[in-house]
Amino acid sequence: MTMRVYLAAAALAATTPVFASAQTADTPPAPAAAPDYGKPESWLCRPGKVDPCDANQDATVIKADGSRSTEKFSATSDPKFDCFYVYPTVSNDPTPNSDMVAGPEEDSVAAFQAGRFAKYCRVFAPLYRQVTIAALRAKLIGKPDTSDRAMAYHDVKERGGVSRLRQSRARRRADWP
């Protein structure tokens, strides 16, 4: 009796129509909404926010004789300038352009590369809809390029990242942007 139930379920599944979604394999997903750099969540790193750039930056110093010591890191308490950091292509999102949600790969690269700048400046790193590793991999194997490189550039330069940094020079407020 049980075998008949399984066979009936399999037959039903095989004959049930599958409804196609509005998105096909040839249609890339809609990109994430444009960033609003007036909101803290649009930033990977920025002053006044606990973020990857606040990671411990202590370093191990290895001398020529093989001895080791720890160099304690200290961020400047009175930065004289701002640093604007645009992280490299690291997004592991499956979409052609990043989804504006920082994954561990964005967090790690910011901690490793941008965090140490805090010794000298206030660090700003915008999230942006960068081309993803998946899109680059697809292009390498001959699939159509469905990413939008101009969108990533526009996010950083035109949409507000760079212009907001210019504004911060004039304002120099700790709660920027």
PDB file of C-alpha atoms in Angstrom:
ATOM      1  CA  MET A   1       0.000   0.000   0.000  1.00  0.00           C
ATOM      2  CA  THR A   2       2.796   2.426   0.872  1.00  0.00           C
ATOM      3  CA  MET A   3       4.516   1.819  -2.477  1.00  0.00           C
ATOM      4  CA  ARG A   4       1.337   2.861  -4.298  1.00  0.00           C
ATOM      5  CA  VAL A   5       1.231   6.130  -2.345  1.00  0.00           C
ATOM      6  CA  TYR A   6       4.838   6.894  -3.336  1.00  0.00           C
ATOM      7  CA  LEU A   7       4.149   6.035  -6.976  1.00  0.00           C
ATOM      8  CA  ALA A   8       1.024   8.189  -6.997  1.00  0.00           C
ATOM      9  CA  ALA A   9       2.924  11.104  -5.472  1.00  0.00           C
ATOM     10  CA  ALA A  10       5.736  10.721  -8.017  1.00  0.00           C
ATOM     11  CA  ALA A  11       3.251  10.586 -10.894  1.00  0.00           C
ATOM     12  CA  LEU A  12       1.445  13.655  -9.620  1.00  0.00           C
ATOM     13  CA  ALA A  13       4.715  15.570  -9.239  1.00  0.00           C
ATOM     14  CA  ALA A  14       5.793  14.612 -12.752  1.00  0.00           C
ATOM     15  CA  THR A  15       2.559  15.823 -14.332  1.00  0.00           C
ATOM     16  CA  THR A  16       2.042  18.994 -12.279  1.00  0.00           C
ATOM     17  CA  PRO A  17       2.797  22.056 -14.397  1.00  0.00           C
ATOM     18  CA  VAL A  18       5.712  24.148 -13.230  1.00  0.00           C
ATOM     19  CA  PHE A  19       4.953  27.832 -13.351  1.00  0.00           C
ATOM     20  CA  ALA A  20       7.834  29.917 -14.620  1.00  0.00           C
ATOM     21  CA  SER A  21       8.777  32.977 -12.639  1.00  0.00           C
ATOM     22  CA  ALA A  22       8.968  36.361 -14.285  1.00  0.00           C
ATOM     23  CA  GLN A  23      12.741  35.977 -14.197  1.00  0.00           C
ATOM     24  CA  THR A  24      14.326  33.543 -16.595  1.00  0.00           C
ATOM     25  CA  ALA A  25      17.863  32.196 -16.753  1.00  0.00           C
ATOM     26  CA  ASP A  26      18.640  34.845 -19.385  1.00  0.00           C
ATOM     27  CA  THR A  27      17.283  37.722 -17.318  1.00  0.00           C
ATOM     28  CA  PRO A  28      19.519  38.964 -14.516  1.00  0.00           C
ATOM     29  CA  PRO A  29      17.828  39.759 -11.210  1.00  0.00           C
ATOM     30  CA  ALA A  30      16.893  43.346 -10.508  1.00  0.00           C
ATOM     31  CA  PRO A  31      19.748  45.215  -8.833  1.00  0.00           C
ATOM     32  CA  ALA A  32      19.601  46.216  -5.185  1.00  0.00           C
ATOM     33  CA  ALA A  33      18.160  49.632  -4.464  1.00  0.00           C
ATOM     34  CA  ALA A  34      20.549  52.542  -4.863  1.00  0.00           C
ATOM     35  CA  PRO A  35      22.436  53.397  -1.691  1.00  0.00           C
ATOM     36  CA  ASP A  36      21.452  56.349   0.440  1.00  0.00           C
ATOM     37  CA  TYR A  37      24.732  57.511   1.929  1.00  0.00           C
ATOM     38  CA  GLY A  38      22.831  59.688   4.371  1.00  0.00           C
ATOM     39  CA  LYS A  39      21.994  56.440   6.229  1.00  0.00           C
ATOM     40  CA  PRO A  40      24.576  54.616   8.391  1.00  0.00           C
ATOM     41  CA  GLU A  41      23.627  51.206   6.945  1.00  0.00           C
ATOM     42  CA  SER A  42      24.929  52.310   3.533  1.00  0.00           C
ATOM     43  CA  TRP A  43      28.449  52.441   4.918  1.00  0.00           C
ATOM     44  CA  LEU A  44      30.807  49.545   5.513  1.00  0.00           C
ATOM     45  CA  CYS A  45      32.933  51.831   7.699  1.00  0.00           C
ATOM     46  CA  ARG A  46      32.354  55.340   8.985  1.00  0.00           C
ATOM     47  CA  PRO A  47      33.011  57.301  12.149  1.00  0.00           C
ATOM     48  CA  GLY A  48      30.455  56.867  14.915  1.00  0.00           C
ATOM     49  CA  LYS A  49      29.542  53.329  13.836  1.00  0.00           C
ATOM     50  CA  VAL A  50      30.912  50.053  15.188  1.00  0.00           C
ATOM     51  CA  ASP A  51      32.178  48.390  12.029  1.00  0.00           C
ATOM     52  CA  PRO A  52      34.905  46.172  10.516  1.00  0.00           C
ATOM     53  CA  CYS A  53      37.376  49.063  10.449  1.00  0.00           C
ATOM     54  CA  ASP A  54      37.280  49.011  14.258  1.00  0.00           C
ATOM     55  CA  ALA A  55      38.777  45.489  14.352  1.00  0.00           C
ATOM     56  CA  ASN A  56      41.840  44.913  16.501  1.00  0.00           C
ATOM     57  CA  GLN A  57      44.828  46.120  14.491  1.00  0.00           C
ATOM     58  CA  ASP A  58      47.579  45.007  16.886  1.00  0.00           C
ATOM     59  CA  ALA A  59      50.489  43.562  14.920  1.00  0.00           C
ATOM     60  CA  THR A  60      53.254  41.075  15.618  1.00  0.00           C
ATOM     61  CA  VAL A  61      56.718  42.459  14.891  1.00  0.00           C
ATOM     62  CA  ILE A  62      59.308  39.845  13.938  1.00  0.00           C
ATOM     63  CA  LYS A  63      62.852  41.156  14.220  1.00  0.00           C
ATOM     64  CA  ALA A  64      65.850  39.993  12.178  1.00  0.00           C
ATOM     65  CA  ASP A  65      67.005  37.783  15.071  1.00  0.00           C
ATOM     66  CA  GLY A  66      63.616  35.994  15.125  1.00  0.00           C
ATOM     67  CA  SER A  67      62.401  37.611  18.338  1.00  0.00           C
ATOM     68  CA  ARG A  68      58.826  38.815  18.433  1.00  0.00           C
ATOM     69  CA  SER A  69      56.938  41.625  20.063  1.00  0.00           C
ATOM     70  CA  THR A  70      53.419  43.011  19.859  1.00  0.00           C
ATOM     71  CA  GLU A  71      52.883  46.463  18.455  1.00  0.00           C
ATOM     72  CA  LYS A  72      49.693  47.825  20.029  1.00  0.00           C
ATOM     73  CA  PHE A  73      47.493  49.757  17.652  1.00  0.00           C
ATOM     74  CA  SER A  74      45.854  53.000  18.620  1.00  0.00           C
ATOM     75  CA  ALA A  75      43.504  54.994  16.423  1.00  0.00           C
ATOM     76  CA  THR A  76      44.121  58.724  16.424  1.00  0.00           C
ATOM     77  CA  SER A  77      41.882  60.705  18.734  1.00  0.00           C
ATOM     78  CA  ASP A  78      42.265  63.886  16.681  1.00  0.00           C
ATOM     79  CA  PRO A  79      42.438  63.013  12.966  1.00  0.00           C
ATOM     80  CA  LYS A  80      43.581  65.851  10.734  1.00  0.00           C
ATOM     81  CA  PHE A  81      42.029  64.409   7.568  1.00  0.00           C
ATOM     82  CA  ASP A  82      39.572  61.828   6.259  1.00  0.00           C
ATOM     83  CA  CYS A  83      40.359  58.641   4.317  1.00  0.00           C
ATOM     84  CA  PHE A  84      37.954  57.337   1.697  1.00  0.00           C
ATOM     85  CA  TYR A  85      38.372  53.608   1.049  1.00  0.00           C
ATOM     86  CA  VAL A  86      36.727  51.722  -1.814  1.00  0.00           C
ATOM     87  CA  TYR A  87      37.182  48.012  -1.204  1.00  0.00           C
ATOM     88  CA  PRO A  88      38.155  45.715  -4.084  1.00  0.00           C
ATOM     89  CA  THR A  89      35.954  43.214  -5.894  1.00  0.00           C
ATOM     90  CA  VAL A  90      35.268  40.624  -3.203  1.00  0.00           C
ATOM     91  CA  SER A  91      31.484  40.129  -3.089  1.00  0.00           C
ATOM     92  CA  ASN A  92      30.396  36.497  -3.077  1.00  0.00           C
ATOM     93  CA  ASP A  93      26.771  37.395  -3.799  1.00  0.00           C
ATOM     94  CA  PRO A  94      25.295  35.165  -6.530  1.00  0.00           C
ATOM     95  CA  THR A  95      23.920  38.178  -8.414  1.00  0.00           C
ATOM     96  CA  PRO A  96      25.852  40.178 -11.053  1.00  0.00           C
ATOM     97  CA  ASN A  97      26.080  43.204  -8.740  1.00  0.00           C
ATOM     98  CA  SER A  98      26.336  43.199  -4.963  1.00  0.00           C
ATOM     99  CA  ASP A  99      23.197  43.423  -2.859  1.00  0.00           C
ATOM    100  CA  MET A 100      24.315  46.251  -0.520  1.00  0.00           C
ATOM    101  CA  VAL A 101      24.512  43.884   2.457  1.00  0.00           C
ATOM    102  CA  ALA A 102      28.057  43.424   3.715  1.00  0.00           C
ATOM    103  CA  GLY A 103      29.086  39.794   3.822  1.00  0.00           C
ATOM    104  CA  PRO A 104      32.072  38.381   5.683  1.00  0.00           C
ATOM    105  CA  GLU A 105      34.233  38.982   2.610  1.00  0.00           C
ATOM    106  CA  GLU A 106      33.557  42.747   2.628  1.00  0.00           C
ATOM    107  CA  ASP A 107      33.987  42.895   6.412  1.00  0.00           C
ATOM    108  CA  SER A 108      37.315  41.047   6.252  1.00  0.00           C
ATOM    109  CA  VAL A 109      38.850  43.121   3.489  1.00  0.00           C
ATOM    110  CA  ALA A 110      37.864  46.348   5.262  1.00  0.00           C
ATOM    111  CA  ALA A 111      39.335  45.134   8.552  1.00  0.00           C
ATOM    112  CA  PHE A 112      42.577  43.967   6.912  1.00  0.00           C
ATOM    113  CA  GLN A 113      43.090  46.824   4.478  1.00  0.00           C
ATOM    114  CA  ALA A 114      41.321  49.939   5.750  1.00  0.00           C
ATOM    115  CA  GLY A 115      41.324  49.553   9.529  1.00  0.00           C
ATOM    116  CA  ARG A 116      44.961  50.552   9.988  1.00  0.00           C
ATOM    117  CA  PHE A 117      44.325  53.926   8.348  1.00  0.00           C
ATOM    118  CA  ALA A 118      42.502  54.912  11.553  1.00  0.00           C
ATOM    119  CA  LYS A 119      45.940  55.558  13.039  1.00  0.00           C
ATOM    120  CA  TYR A 120      46.002  58.731  10.933  1.00  0.00           C
ATOM    121  CA  CYS A 121      42.483  59.588   9.737  1.00  0.00           C
ATOM    122  CA  ARG A 122      38.747  59.058   9.968  1.00  0.00           C
ATOM    123  CA  VAL A 123      37.917  56.087   7.729  1.00  0.00           C
ATOM    124  CA  PHE A 124      34.940  56.114   5.382  1.00  0.00           C
ATOM    125  CA  ALA A 125      34.122  53.064   3.221  1.00  0.00           C
ATOM    126  CA  PRO A 126      30.798  53.065   1.354  1.00  0.00           C
ATOM    127  CA  LEU A 127      28.917  49.912   0.500  1.00  0.00           C
ATOM    128  CA  TYR A 128      28.321  49.910  -3.228  1.00  0.00           C
ATOM    129  CA  ARG A 129      26.777  47.690  -5.874  1.00  0.00           C
ATOM    130  CA  GLN A 130      30.086  46.309  -7.076  1.00  0.00           C
ATOM    131  CA  VAL A 131      30.411  43.640  -9.738  1.00  0.00           C
ATOM    132  CA  THR A 132      30.544  40.288  -7.945  1.00  0.00           C
ATOM    133  CA  ILE A 133      32.972  37.386  -8.134  1.00  0.00           C
ATOM    134  CA  ALA A 134      30.119  35.319  -9.650  1.00  0.00           C
ATOM    135  CA  ALA A 135      29.761  37.821 -12.515  1.00  0.00           C
ATOM    136  CA  LEU A 136      33.504  37.845 -13.158  1.00  0.00           C
ATOM    137  CA  ARG A 137      33.610  34.036 -13.109  1.00  0.00           C
ATOM    138  CA  ALA A 138      30.698  33.860 -15.576  1.00  0.00           C
ATOM    139  CA  LYS A 139      32.464  36.251 -17.930  1.00  0.00           C
ATOM    140  CA  LEU A 140      35.662  34.171 -17.768  1.00  0.00           C
ATOM    141  CA  ILE A 141      33.836  31.067 -18.967  1.00  0.00           C
ATOM    142  CA  GLY A 142      32.175  32.900 -21.850  1.00  0.00           C
ATOM    143  CA  LYS A 143      28.740  33.640 -20.422  1.00  0.00           C
ATOM    144  CA  PRO A 144      27.129  37.016 -21.186  1.00  0.00           C
ATOM    145  CA  ASP A 145      28.177  39.866 -18.898  1.00  0.00           C
ATOM    146  CA  THR A 146      24.993  40.932 -17.103  1.00  0.00           C
ATOM    147  CA  SER A 147      26.743  43.069 -14.492  1.00  0.00           C
ATOM    148  CA  ASP A 148      26.484  46.840 -14.455  1.00  0.00           C
ATOM    149  CA  ARG A 149      29.951  48.301 -13.941  1.00  0.00           C
ATOM    150  CA  ALA A 150      28.724  51.866 -14.425  1.00  0.00           C
ATOM    151  CA  MET A 151      26.263  51.421 -11.559  1.00  0.00           C
ATOM    152  CA  ALA A 152      29.092  50.549  -9.152  1.00  0.00           C
ATOM    153  CA  TYR A 153      31.100  53.568 -10.279  1.00  0.00           C
ATOM    154  CA  HIS A 154      28.051  55.808 -10.037  1.00  0.00           C
ATOM    155  CA  ASP A 155      27.323  54.622  -6.483  1.00  0.00           C
ATOM    156  CA  VAL A 156      30.772  55.574  -5.278  1.00  0.00           C
ATOM    157  CA  LYS A 157      31.437  58.737  -7.234  1.00  0.00           C
ATOM    158  CA  GLU A 158      28.196  60.332  -8.273  1.00  0.00           C
ATOM    159  CA  ARG A 159      25.580  59.074  -5.853  1.00  0.00           C
ATOM    160  CA  GLY A 160      27.215  60.523  -2.831  1.00  0.00           C
ATOM    161  CA  GLY A 161      30.253  58.706  -1.531  1.00  0.00           C
ATOM    162  CA  VAL A 162      32.849  61.128  -2.859  1.00  0.00           C
ATOM    163  CA  SER A 163      30.620  64.190  -2.692  1.00  0.00           C
ATOM    164  CA  ARG A 164      29.700  63.417   0.917  1.00  0.00           C
ATOM    165  CA  LEU A 165      33.369  63.073   1.772  1.00  0.00           C
ATOM    166  CA  ARG A 166      33.975  66.516   0.263  1.00  0.00           C
ATOM    167  CA  GLN A 167      31.156  67.877   2.414  1.00  0.00           C
ATOM    168  CA  SER A 168      32.699  66.306   5.508  1.00  0.00           C
ATOM    169  CA  ARG A 169      35.877  68.287   5.010  1.00  0.00           C
ATOM    170  CA  ALA A 170      33.840  71.428   5.476  1.00  0.00           C
ATOM    171  CA  ARG A 171      31.743  70.117   8.349  1.00  0.00           C
ATOM    172  CA  ARG A 172      34.264  67.909  10.230  1.00  0.00           C
ATOM    173  CA  ARG A 173      31.497  66.554  12.466  1.00  0.00           C
ATOM    174  CA  ALA A 174      31.984  63.283  14.340  1.00  0.00           C
ATOM    175  CA  ASP A 175      28.402  62.267  13.505  1.00  0.00           C
ATOM    176  CA  TRP A 176      28.883  62.665   9.755  1.00  0.00           C
ATOM    177  CA  PRO A 177      27.196  62.041   7.340  1.00  0.00           C
TER     178      PRO A 177
END
